[in-house]
PDB file of C-alpha atoms in Angstrom:
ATOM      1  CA  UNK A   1     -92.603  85.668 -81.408  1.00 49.00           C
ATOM      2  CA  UNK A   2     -94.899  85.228 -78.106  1.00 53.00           C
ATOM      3  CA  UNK A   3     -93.284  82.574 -76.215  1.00 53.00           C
ATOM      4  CA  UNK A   4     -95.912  82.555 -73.716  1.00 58.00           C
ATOM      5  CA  UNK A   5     -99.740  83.571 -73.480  1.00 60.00           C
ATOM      6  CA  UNK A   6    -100.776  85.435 -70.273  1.00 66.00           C
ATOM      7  CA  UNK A   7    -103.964  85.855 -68.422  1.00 73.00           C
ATOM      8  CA  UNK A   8    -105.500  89.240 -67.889  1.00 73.00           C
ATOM      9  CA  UNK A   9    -107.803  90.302 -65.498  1.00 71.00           C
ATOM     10  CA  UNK A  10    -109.132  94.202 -66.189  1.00 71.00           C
ATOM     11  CA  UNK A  11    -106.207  94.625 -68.875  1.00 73.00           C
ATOM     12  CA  UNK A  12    -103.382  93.752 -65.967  1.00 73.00           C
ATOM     13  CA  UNK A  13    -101.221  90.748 -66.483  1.00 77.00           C
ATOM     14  CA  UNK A  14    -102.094  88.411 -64.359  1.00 79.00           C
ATOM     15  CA  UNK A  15     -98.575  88.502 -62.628  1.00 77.00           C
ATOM     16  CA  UNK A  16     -98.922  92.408 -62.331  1.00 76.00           C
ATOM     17  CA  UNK A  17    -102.032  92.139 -60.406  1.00 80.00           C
ATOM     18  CA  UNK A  18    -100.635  89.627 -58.076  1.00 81.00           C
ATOM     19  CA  UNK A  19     -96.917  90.418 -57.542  1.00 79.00           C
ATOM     20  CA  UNK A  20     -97.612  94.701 -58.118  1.00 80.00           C
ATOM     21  CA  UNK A  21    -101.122  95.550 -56.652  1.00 83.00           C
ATOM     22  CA  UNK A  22    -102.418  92.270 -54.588  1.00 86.00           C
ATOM     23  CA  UNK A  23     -99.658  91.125 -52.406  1.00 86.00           C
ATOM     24  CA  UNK A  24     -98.826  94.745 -51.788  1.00 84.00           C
ATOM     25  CA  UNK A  25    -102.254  95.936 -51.218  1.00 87.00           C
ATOM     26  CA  UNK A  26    -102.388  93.040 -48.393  1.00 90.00           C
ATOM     27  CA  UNK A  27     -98.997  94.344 -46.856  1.00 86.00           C
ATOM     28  CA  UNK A  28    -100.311  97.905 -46.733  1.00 86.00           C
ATOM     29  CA  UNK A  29    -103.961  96.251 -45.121  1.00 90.00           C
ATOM     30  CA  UNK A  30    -101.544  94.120 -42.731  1.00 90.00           C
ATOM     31  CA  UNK A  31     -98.931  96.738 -41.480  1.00 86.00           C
ATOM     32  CA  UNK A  32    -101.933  99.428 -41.110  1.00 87.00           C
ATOM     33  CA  UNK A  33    -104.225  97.466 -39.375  1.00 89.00           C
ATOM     34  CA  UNK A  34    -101.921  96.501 -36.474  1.00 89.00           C
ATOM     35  CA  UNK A  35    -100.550 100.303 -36.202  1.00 86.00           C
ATOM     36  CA  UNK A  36    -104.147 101.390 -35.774  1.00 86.00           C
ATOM     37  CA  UNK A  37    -105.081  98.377 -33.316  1.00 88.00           C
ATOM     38  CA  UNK A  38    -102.341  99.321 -31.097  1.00 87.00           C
ATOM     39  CA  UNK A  39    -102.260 103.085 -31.492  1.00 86.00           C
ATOM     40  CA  UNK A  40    -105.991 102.714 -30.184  1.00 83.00           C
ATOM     41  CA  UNK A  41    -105.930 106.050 -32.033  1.00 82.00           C
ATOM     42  CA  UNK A  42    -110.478 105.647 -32.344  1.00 84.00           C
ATOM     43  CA  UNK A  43    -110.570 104.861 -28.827  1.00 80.00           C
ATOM     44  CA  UNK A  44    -113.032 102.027 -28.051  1.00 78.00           C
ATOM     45  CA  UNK A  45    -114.631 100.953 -31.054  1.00 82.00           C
ATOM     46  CA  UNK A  46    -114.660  97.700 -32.886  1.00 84.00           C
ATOM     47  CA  UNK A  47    -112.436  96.283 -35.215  1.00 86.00           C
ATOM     48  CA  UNK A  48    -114.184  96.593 -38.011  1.00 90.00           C
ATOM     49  CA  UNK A  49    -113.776 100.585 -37.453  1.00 89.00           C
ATOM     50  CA  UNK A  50    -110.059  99.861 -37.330  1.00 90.00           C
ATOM     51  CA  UNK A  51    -110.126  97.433 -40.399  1.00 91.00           C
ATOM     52  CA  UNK A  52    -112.086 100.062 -42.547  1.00 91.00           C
ATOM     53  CA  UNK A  53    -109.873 102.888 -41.691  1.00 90.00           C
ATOM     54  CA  UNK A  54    -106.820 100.069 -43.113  1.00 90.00           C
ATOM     55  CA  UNK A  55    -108.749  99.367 -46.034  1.00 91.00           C
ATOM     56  CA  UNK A  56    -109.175 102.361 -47.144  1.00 90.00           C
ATOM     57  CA  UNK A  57    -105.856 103.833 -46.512  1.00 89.00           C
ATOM     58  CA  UNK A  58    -104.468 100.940 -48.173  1.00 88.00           C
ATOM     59  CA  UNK A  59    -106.896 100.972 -51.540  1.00 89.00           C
ATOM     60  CA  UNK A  60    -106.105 104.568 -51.760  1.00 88.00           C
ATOM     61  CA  UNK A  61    -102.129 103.581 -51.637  1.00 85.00           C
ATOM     62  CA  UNK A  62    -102.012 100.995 -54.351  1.00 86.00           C
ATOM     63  CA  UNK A  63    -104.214 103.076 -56.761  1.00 86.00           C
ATOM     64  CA  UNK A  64    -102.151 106.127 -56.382  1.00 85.00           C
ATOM     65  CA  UNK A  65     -99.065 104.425 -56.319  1.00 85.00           C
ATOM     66  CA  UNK A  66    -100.834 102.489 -59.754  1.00 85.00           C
ATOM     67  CA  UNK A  67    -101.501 105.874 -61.375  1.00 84.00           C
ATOM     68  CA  UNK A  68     -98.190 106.775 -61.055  1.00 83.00           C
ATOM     69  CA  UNK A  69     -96.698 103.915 -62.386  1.00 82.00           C
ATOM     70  CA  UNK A  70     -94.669 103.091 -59.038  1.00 81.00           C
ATOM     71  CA  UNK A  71     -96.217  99.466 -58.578  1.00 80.00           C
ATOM     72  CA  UNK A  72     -94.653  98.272 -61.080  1.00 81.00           C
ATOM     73  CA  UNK A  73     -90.967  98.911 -59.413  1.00 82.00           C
ATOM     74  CA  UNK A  74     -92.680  97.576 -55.490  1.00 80.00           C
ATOM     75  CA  UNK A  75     -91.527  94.065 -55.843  1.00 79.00           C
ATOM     76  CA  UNK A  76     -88.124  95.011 -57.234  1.00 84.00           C
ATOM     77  CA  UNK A  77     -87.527  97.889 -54.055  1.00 82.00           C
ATOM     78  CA  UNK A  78     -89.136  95.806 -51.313  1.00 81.00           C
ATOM     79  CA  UNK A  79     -86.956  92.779 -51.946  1.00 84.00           C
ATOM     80  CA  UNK A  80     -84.302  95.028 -52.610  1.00 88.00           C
ATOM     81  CA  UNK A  81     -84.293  96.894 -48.956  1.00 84.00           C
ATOM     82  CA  UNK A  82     -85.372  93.460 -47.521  1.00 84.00           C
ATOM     83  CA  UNK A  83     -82.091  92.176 -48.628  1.00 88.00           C
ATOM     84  CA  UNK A  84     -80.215  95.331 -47.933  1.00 88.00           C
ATOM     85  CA  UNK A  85     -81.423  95.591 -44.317  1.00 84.00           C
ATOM     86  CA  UNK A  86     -80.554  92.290 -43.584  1.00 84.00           C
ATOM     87  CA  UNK A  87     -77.374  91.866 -45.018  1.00 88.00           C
ATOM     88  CA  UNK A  88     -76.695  95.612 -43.098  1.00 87.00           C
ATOM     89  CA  UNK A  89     -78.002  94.281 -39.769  1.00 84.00           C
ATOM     90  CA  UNK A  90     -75.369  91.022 -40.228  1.00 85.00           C
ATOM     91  CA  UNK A  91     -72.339  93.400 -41.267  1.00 89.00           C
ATOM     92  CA  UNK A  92     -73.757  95.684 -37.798  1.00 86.00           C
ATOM     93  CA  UNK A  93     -73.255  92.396 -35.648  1.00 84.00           C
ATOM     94  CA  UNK A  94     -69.930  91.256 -37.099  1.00 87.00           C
ATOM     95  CA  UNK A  95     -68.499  94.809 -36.349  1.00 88.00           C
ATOM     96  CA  UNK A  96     -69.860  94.760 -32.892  1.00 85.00           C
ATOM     97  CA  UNK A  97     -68.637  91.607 -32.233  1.00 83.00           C
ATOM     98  CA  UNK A  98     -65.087  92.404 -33.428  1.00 86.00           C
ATOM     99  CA  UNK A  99     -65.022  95.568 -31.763  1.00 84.00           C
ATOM    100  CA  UNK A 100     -66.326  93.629 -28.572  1.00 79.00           C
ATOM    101  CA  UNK A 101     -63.562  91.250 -28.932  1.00 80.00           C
ATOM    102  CA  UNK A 102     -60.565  94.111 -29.648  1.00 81.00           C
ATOM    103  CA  UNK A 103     -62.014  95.927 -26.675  1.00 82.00           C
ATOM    104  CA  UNK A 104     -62.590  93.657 -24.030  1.00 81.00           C
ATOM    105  CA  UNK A 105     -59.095  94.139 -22.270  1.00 82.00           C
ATOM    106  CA  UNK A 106     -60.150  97.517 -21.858  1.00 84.00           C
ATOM    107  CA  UNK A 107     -63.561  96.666 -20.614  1.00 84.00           C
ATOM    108  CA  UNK A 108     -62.209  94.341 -18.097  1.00 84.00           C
ATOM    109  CA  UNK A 109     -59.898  96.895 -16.270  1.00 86.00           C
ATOM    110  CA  UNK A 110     -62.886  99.477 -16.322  1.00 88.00           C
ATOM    111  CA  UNK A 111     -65.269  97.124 -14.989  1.00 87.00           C
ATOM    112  CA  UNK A 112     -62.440  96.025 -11.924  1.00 87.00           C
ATOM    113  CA  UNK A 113     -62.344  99.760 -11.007  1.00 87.00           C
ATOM    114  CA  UNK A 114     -66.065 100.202 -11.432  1.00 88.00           C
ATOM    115  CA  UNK A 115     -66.450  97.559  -8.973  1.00 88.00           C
ATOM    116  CA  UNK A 116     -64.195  98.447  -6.702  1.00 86.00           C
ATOM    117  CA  UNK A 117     -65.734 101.585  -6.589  1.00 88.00           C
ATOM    118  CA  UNK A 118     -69.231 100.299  -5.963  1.00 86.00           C
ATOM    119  CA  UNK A 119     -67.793  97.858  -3.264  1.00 86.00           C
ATOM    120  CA  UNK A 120     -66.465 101.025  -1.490  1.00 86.00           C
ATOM    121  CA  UNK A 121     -69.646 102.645  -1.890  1.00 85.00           C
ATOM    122  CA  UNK A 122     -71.610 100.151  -0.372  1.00 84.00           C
ATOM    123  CA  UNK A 123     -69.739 100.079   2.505  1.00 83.00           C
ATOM    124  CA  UNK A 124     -70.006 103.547   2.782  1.00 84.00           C
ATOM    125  CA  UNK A 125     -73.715 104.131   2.444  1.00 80.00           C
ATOM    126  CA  UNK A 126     -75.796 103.700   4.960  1.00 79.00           C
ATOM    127  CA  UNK A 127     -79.437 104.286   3.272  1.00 81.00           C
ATOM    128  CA  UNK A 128     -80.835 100.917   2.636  1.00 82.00           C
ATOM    129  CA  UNK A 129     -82.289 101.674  -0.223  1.00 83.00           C
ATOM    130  CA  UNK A 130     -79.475 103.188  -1.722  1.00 85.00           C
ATOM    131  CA  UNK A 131     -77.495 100.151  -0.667  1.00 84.00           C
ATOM    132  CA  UNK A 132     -80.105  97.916  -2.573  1.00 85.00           C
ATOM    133  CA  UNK A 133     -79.458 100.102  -5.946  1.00 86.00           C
ATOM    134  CA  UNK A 134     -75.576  99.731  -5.772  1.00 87.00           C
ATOM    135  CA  UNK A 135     -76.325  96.273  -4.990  1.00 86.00           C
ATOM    136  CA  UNK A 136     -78.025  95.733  -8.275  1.00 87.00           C
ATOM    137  CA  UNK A 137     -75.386  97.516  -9.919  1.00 87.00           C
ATOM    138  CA  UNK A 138     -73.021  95.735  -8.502  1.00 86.00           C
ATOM    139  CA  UNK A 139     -74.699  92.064  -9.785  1.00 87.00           C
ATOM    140  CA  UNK A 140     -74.914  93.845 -13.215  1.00 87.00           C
ATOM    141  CA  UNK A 141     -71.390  94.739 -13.422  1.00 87.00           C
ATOM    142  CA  UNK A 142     -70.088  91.481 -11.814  1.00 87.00           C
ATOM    143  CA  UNK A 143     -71.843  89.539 -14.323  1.00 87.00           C
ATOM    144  CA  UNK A 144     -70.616  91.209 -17.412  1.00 85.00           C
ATOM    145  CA  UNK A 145     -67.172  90.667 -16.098  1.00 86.00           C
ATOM    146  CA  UNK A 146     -67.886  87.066 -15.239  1.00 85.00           C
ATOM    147  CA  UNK A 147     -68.570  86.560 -18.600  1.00 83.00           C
ATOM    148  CA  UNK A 148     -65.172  88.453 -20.064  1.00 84.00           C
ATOM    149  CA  UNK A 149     -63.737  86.584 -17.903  1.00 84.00           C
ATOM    150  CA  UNK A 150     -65.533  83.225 -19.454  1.00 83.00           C
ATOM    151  CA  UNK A 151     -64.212  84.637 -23.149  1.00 79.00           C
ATOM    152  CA  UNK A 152     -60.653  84.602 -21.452  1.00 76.00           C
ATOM    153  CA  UNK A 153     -61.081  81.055 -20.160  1.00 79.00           C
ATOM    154  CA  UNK A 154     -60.249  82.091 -16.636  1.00 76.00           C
ATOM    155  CA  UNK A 155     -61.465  82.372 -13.297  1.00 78.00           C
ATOM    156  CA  UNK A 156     -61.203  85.306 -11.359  1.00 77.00           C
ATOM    157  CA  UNK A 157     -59.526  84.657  -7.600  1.00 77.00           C
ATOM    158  CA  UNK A 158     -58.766  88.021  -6.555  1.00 79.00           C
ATOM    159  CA  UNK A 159     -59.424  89.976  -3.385  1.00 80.00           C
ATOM    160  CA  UNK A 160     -61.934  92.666  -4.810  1.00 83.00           C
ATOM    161  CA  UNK A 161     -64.088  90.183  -6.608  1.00 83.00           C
ATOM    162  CA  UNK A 162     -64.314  88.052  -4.172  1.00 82.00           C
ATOM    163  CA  UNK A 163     -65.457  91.382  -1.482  1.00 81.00           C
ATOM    164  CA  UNK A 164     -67.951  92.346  -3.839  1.00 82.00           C
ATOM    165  CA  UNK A 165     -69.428  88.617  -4.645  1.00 80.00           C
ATOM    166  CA  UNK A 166     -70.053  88.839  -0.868  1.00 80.00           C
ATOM    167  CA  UNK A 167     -71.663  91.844  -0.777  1.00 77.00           C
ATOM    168  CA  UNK A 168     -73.846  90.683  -3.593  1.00 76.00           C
ATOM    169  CA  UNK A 169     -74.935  86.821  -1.656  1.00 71.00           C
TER     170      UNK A 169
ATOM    171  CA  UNK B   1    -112.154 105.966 -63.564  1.00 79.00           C
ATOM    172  CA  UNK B   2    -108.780 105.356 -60.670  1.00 79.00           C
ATOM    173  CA  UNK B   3    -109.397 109.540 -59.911  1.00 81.00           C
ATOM    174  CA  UNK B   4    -112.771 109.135 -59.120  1.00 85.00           C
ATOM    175  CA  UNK B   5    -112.413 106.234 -56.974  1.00 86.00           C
ATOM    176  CA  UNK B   6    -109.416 107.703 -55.505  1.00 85.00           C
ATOM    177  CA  UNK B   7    -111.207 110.672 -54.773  1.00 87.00           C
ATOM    178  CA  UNK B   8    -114.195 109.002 -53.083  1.00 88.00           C
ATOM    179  CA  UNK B   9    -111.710 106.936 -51.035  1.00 87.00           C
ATOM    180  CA  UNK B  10    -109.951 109.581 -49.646  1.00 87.00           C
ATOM    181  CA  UNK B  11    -113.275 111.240 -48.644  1.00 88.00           C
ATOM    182  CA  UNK B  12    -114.329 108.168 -47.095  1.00 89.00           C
ATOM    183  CA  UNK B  13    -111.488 107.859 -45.138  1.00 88.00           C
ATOM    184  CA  UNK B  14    -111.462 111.345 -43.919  1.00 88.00           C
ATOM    185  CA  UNK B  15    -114.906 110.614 -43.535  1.00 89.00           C
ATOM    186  CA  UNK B  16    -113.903 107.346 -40.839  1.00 89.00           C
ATOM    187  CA  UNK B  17    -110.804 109.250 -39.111  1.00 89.00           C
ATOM    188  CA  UNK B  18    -113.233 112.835 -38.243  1.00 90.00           C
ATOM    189  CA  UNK B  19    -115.575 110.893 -37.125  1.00 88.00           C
ATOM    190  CA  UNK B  20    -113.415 108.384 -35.432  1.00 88.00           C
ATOM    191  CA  UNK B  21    -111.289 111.194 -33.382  1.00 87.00           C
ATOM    192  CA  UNK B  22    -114.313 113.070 -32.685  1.00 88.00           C
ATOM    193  CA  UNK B  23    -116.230 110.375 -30.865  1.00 84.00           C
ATOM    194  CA  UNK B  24    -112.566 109.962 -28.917  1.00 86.00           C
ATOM    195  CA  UNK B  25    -112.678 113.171 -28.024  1.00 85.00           C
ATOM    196  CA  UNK B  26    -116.667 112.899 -27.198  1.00 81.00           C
ATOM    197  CA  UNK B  27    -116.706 116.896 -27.689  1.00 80.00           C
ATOM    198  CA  UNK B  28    -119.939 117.028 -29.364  1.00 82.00           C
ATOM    199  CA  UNK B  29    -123.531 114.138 -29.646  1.00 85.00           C
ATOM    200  CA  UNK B  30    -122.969 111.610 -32.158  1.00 84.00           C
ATOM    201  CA  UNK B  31    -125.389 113.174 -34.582  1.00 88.00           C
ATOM    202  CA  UNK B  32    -123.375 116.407 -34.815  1.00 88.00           C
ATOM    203  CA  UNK B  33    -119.543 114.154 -34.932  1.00 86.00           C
ATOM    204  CA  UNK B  34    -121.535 112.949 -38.412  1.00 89.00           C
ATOM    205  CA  UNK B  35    -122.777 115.920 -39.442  1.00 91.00           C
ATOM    206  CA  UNK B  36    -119.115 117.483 -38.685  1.00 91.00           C
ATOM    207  CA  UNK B  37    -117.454 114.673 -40.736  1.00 90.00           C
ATOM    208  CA  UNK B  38    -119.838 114.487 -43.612  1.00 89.00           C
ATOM    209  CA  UNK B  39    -118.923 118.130 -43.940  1.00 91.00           C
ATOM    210  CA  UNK B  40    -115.310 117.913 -43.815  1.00 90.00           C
ATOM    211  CA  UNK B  41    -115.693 114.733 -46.109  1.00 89.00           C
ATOM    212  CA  UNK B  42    -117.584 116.589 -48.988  1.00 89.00           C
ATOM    213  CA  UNK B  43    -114.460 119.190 -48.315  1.00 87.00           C
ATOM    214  CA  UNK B  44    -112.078 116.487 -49.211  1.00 86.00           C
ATOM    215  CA  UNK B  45    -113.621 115.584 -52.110  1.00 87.00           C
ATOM    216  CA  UNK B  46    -113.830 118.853 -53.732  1.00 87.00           C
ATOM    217  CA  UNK B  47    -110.200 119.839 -52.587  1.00 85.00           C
ATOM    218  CA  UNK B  48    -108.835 116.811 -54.249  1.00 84.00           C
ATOM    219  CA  UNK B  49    -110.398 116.998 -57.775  1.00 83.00           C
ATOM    220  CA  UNK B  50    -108.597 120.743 -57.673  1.00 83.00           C
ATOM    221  CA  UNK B  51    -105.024 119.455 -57.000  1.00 80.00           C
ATOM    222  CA  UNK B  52    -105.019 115.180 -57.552  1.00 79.00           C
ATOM    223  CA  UNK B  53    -101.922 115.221 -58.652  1.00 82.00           C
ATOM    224  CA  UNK B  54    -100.301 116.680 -55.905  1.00 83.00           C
ATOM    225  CA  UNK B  55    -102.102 114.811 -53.124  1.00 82.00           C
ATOM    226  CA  UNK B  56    -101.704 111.309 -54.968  1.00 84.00           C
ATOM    227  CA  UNK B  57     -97.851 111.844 -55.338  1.00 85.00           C
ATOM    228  CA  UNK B  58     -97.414 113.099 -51.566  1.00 84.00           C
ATOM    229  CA  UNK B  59     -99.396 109.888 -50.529  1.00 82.00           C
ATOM    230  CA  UNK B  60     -97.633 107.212 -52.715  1.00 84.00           C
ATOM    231  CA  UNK B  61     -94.673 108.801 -51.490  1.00 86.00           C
ATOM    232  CA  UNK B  62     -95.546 108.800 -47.566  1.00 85.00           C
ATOM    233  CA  UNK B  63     -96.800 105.184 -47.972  1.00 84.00           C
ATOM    234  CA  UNK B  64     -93.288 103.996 -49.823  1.00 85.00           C
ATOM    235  CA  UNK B  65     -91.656 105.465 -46.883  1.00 85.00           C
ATOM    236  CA  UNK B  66     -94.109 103.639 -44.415  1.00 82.00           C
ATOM    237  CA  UNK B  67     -92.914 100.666 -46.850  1.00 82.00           C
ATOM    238  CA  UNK B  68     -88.929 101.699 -46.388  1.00 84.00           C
ATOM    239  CA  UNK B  69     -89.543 102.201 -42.982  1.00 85.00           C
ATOM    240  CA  UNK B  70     -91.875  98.596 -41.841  1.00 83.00           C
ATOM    241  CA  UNK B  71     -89.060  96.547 -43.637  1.00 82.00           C
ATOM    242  CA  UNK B  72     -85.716  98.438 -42.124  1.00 82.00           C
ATOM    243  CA  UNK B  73     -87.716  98.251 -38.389  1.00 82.00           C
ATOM    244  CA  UNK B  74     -88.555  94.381 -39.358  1.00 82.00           C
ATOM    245  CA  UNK B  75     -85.214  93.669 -39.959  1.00 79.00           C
ATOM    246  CA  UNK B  76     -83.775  95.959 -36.780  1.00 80.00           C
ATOM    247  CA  UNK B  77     -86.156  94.052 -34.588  1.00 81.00           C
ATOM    248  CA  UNK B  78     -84.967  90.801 -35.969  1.00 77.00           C
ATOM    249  CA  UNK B  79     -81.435  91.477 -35.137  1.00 74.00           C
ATOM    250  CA  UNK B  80     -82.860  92.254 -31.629  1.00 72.00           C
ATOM    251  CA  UNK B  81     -85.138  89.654 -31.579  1.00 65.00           C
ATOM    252  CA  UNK B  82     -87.589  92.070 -29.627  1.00 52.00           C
ATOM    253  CA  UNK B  83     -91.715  91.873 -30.813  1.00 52.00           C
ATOM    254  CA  UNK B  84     -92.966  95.109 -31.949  1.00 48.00           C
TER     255      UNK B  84
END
């Protein structure tokens, strides 16, 4: 028993031809036009050289992939790597962040001697410009352990951070 | 009826990206760039009636992997919150 009567347009269901070869076929037009805009790969011509080029590329995509048969499966594998990136990105930034957090005693000692280091260095060099790089360096470094130091709740008082926060003003 | 418009496409578009590189390069006058791509089109055309099938899998292929690839970079990027 038919439970439900569909619309066809050229023999595709009407749901086909949106969800399998439309929506798709924009994607591809989309996704190719900007990577030939900014490849600039015709040189200086206009953008309806570019927007050909996309059409085409794209109307050749979605009726190969249609003789095959593969459109039918596009929905069903683009929201299924959608979903899969994302939720892979997430479990990336929850590993980071607990590794971050297991690791930042670690990080903190390296980044004392680091700056000691540079302190000494400074003092040392005599170049200005070289002075201006370790100076930079310097700021970087004293900033990420600023904020360690933030994640411990303290404040650091001792003698080398305070030399180098000098040298950096 | 899909072969024969999937032929003509892809000579068209090799048609667009000869003609496109060659006026880049600005090697030869615009009348010979068309000449040269009309050529190279008609080459197309004839080279993919011979083997369709193979051409037409290797491109649904490439562009699923363009596909793979645009939605894996999308989310990437997100995560980075960087534009492309």
């Amino acid at each position: 028993m038919k439970l439900k009567e569909t619309m066809e347009v050229f023999g595709i269901n009407t749901n086909e031809l949106i969800f399998s070869i439309f929506l798709p076929f924009l994607l591809f037009y989309l996704i190719l036009f900007v990577f030939l805009k900014r490849s600039n790969i015709f040189g200086d011509v206009g953008n309806t050289y570019y927007s050909l080029t996309a059409l085409t590329i794209s109307l050749i995509s979605i009726l190969s992939l249609y003789s095959l048969g593969l459109t039918r499966i596009l929905p069903y594998l683009a929201v299924a790597l959608t979903v899969l990136s994302f939720v892979a990105v997430y479990l990336f930034g929850v590993f980071k962040y607990s590794v971050n957090i297991a690791m930042r005693d670690e990080r903190f000692k390296k980044l004392k001697e680091e700056i000691e280091k540079l302190s000494s260095e400074y003092e040392k060099e005599k170049d200005e410009k070289k002075k201006e790089e370790i100076k930079n360096r310097l700021k970087d470094k004293l900033s990420e352990i600023e904020n360690i130091a933030k994640q411990f709740g303290l404040k650091i008082y001792e003698d080398w951070y305070k030399k180098a926060k000098e040298k950096v003003g | 009826m899909i072969e024969t418009i999937l032929g003509l496409s892809f000579s068209f578009l090799s048609f667009l990206i000869v003609y496109g590189m060659l006026n880049k390069i600005k090697l030869f006058e615009k009348s010979i760039n068309v000449i040269i791509s009309f050529v190279i089109s008609f080459f197309v055309l004839f080279a993919f009636f011979s083997s369709s099938f193979f051409i037409v899998a290797f491109f649904s292929i490439s562009i699923l992997f363009l596909l793979i690839l645009f939605i894996v970079l999308s989310a990437y990027l997100f995560k980075k919150k960087k534009p492309l």
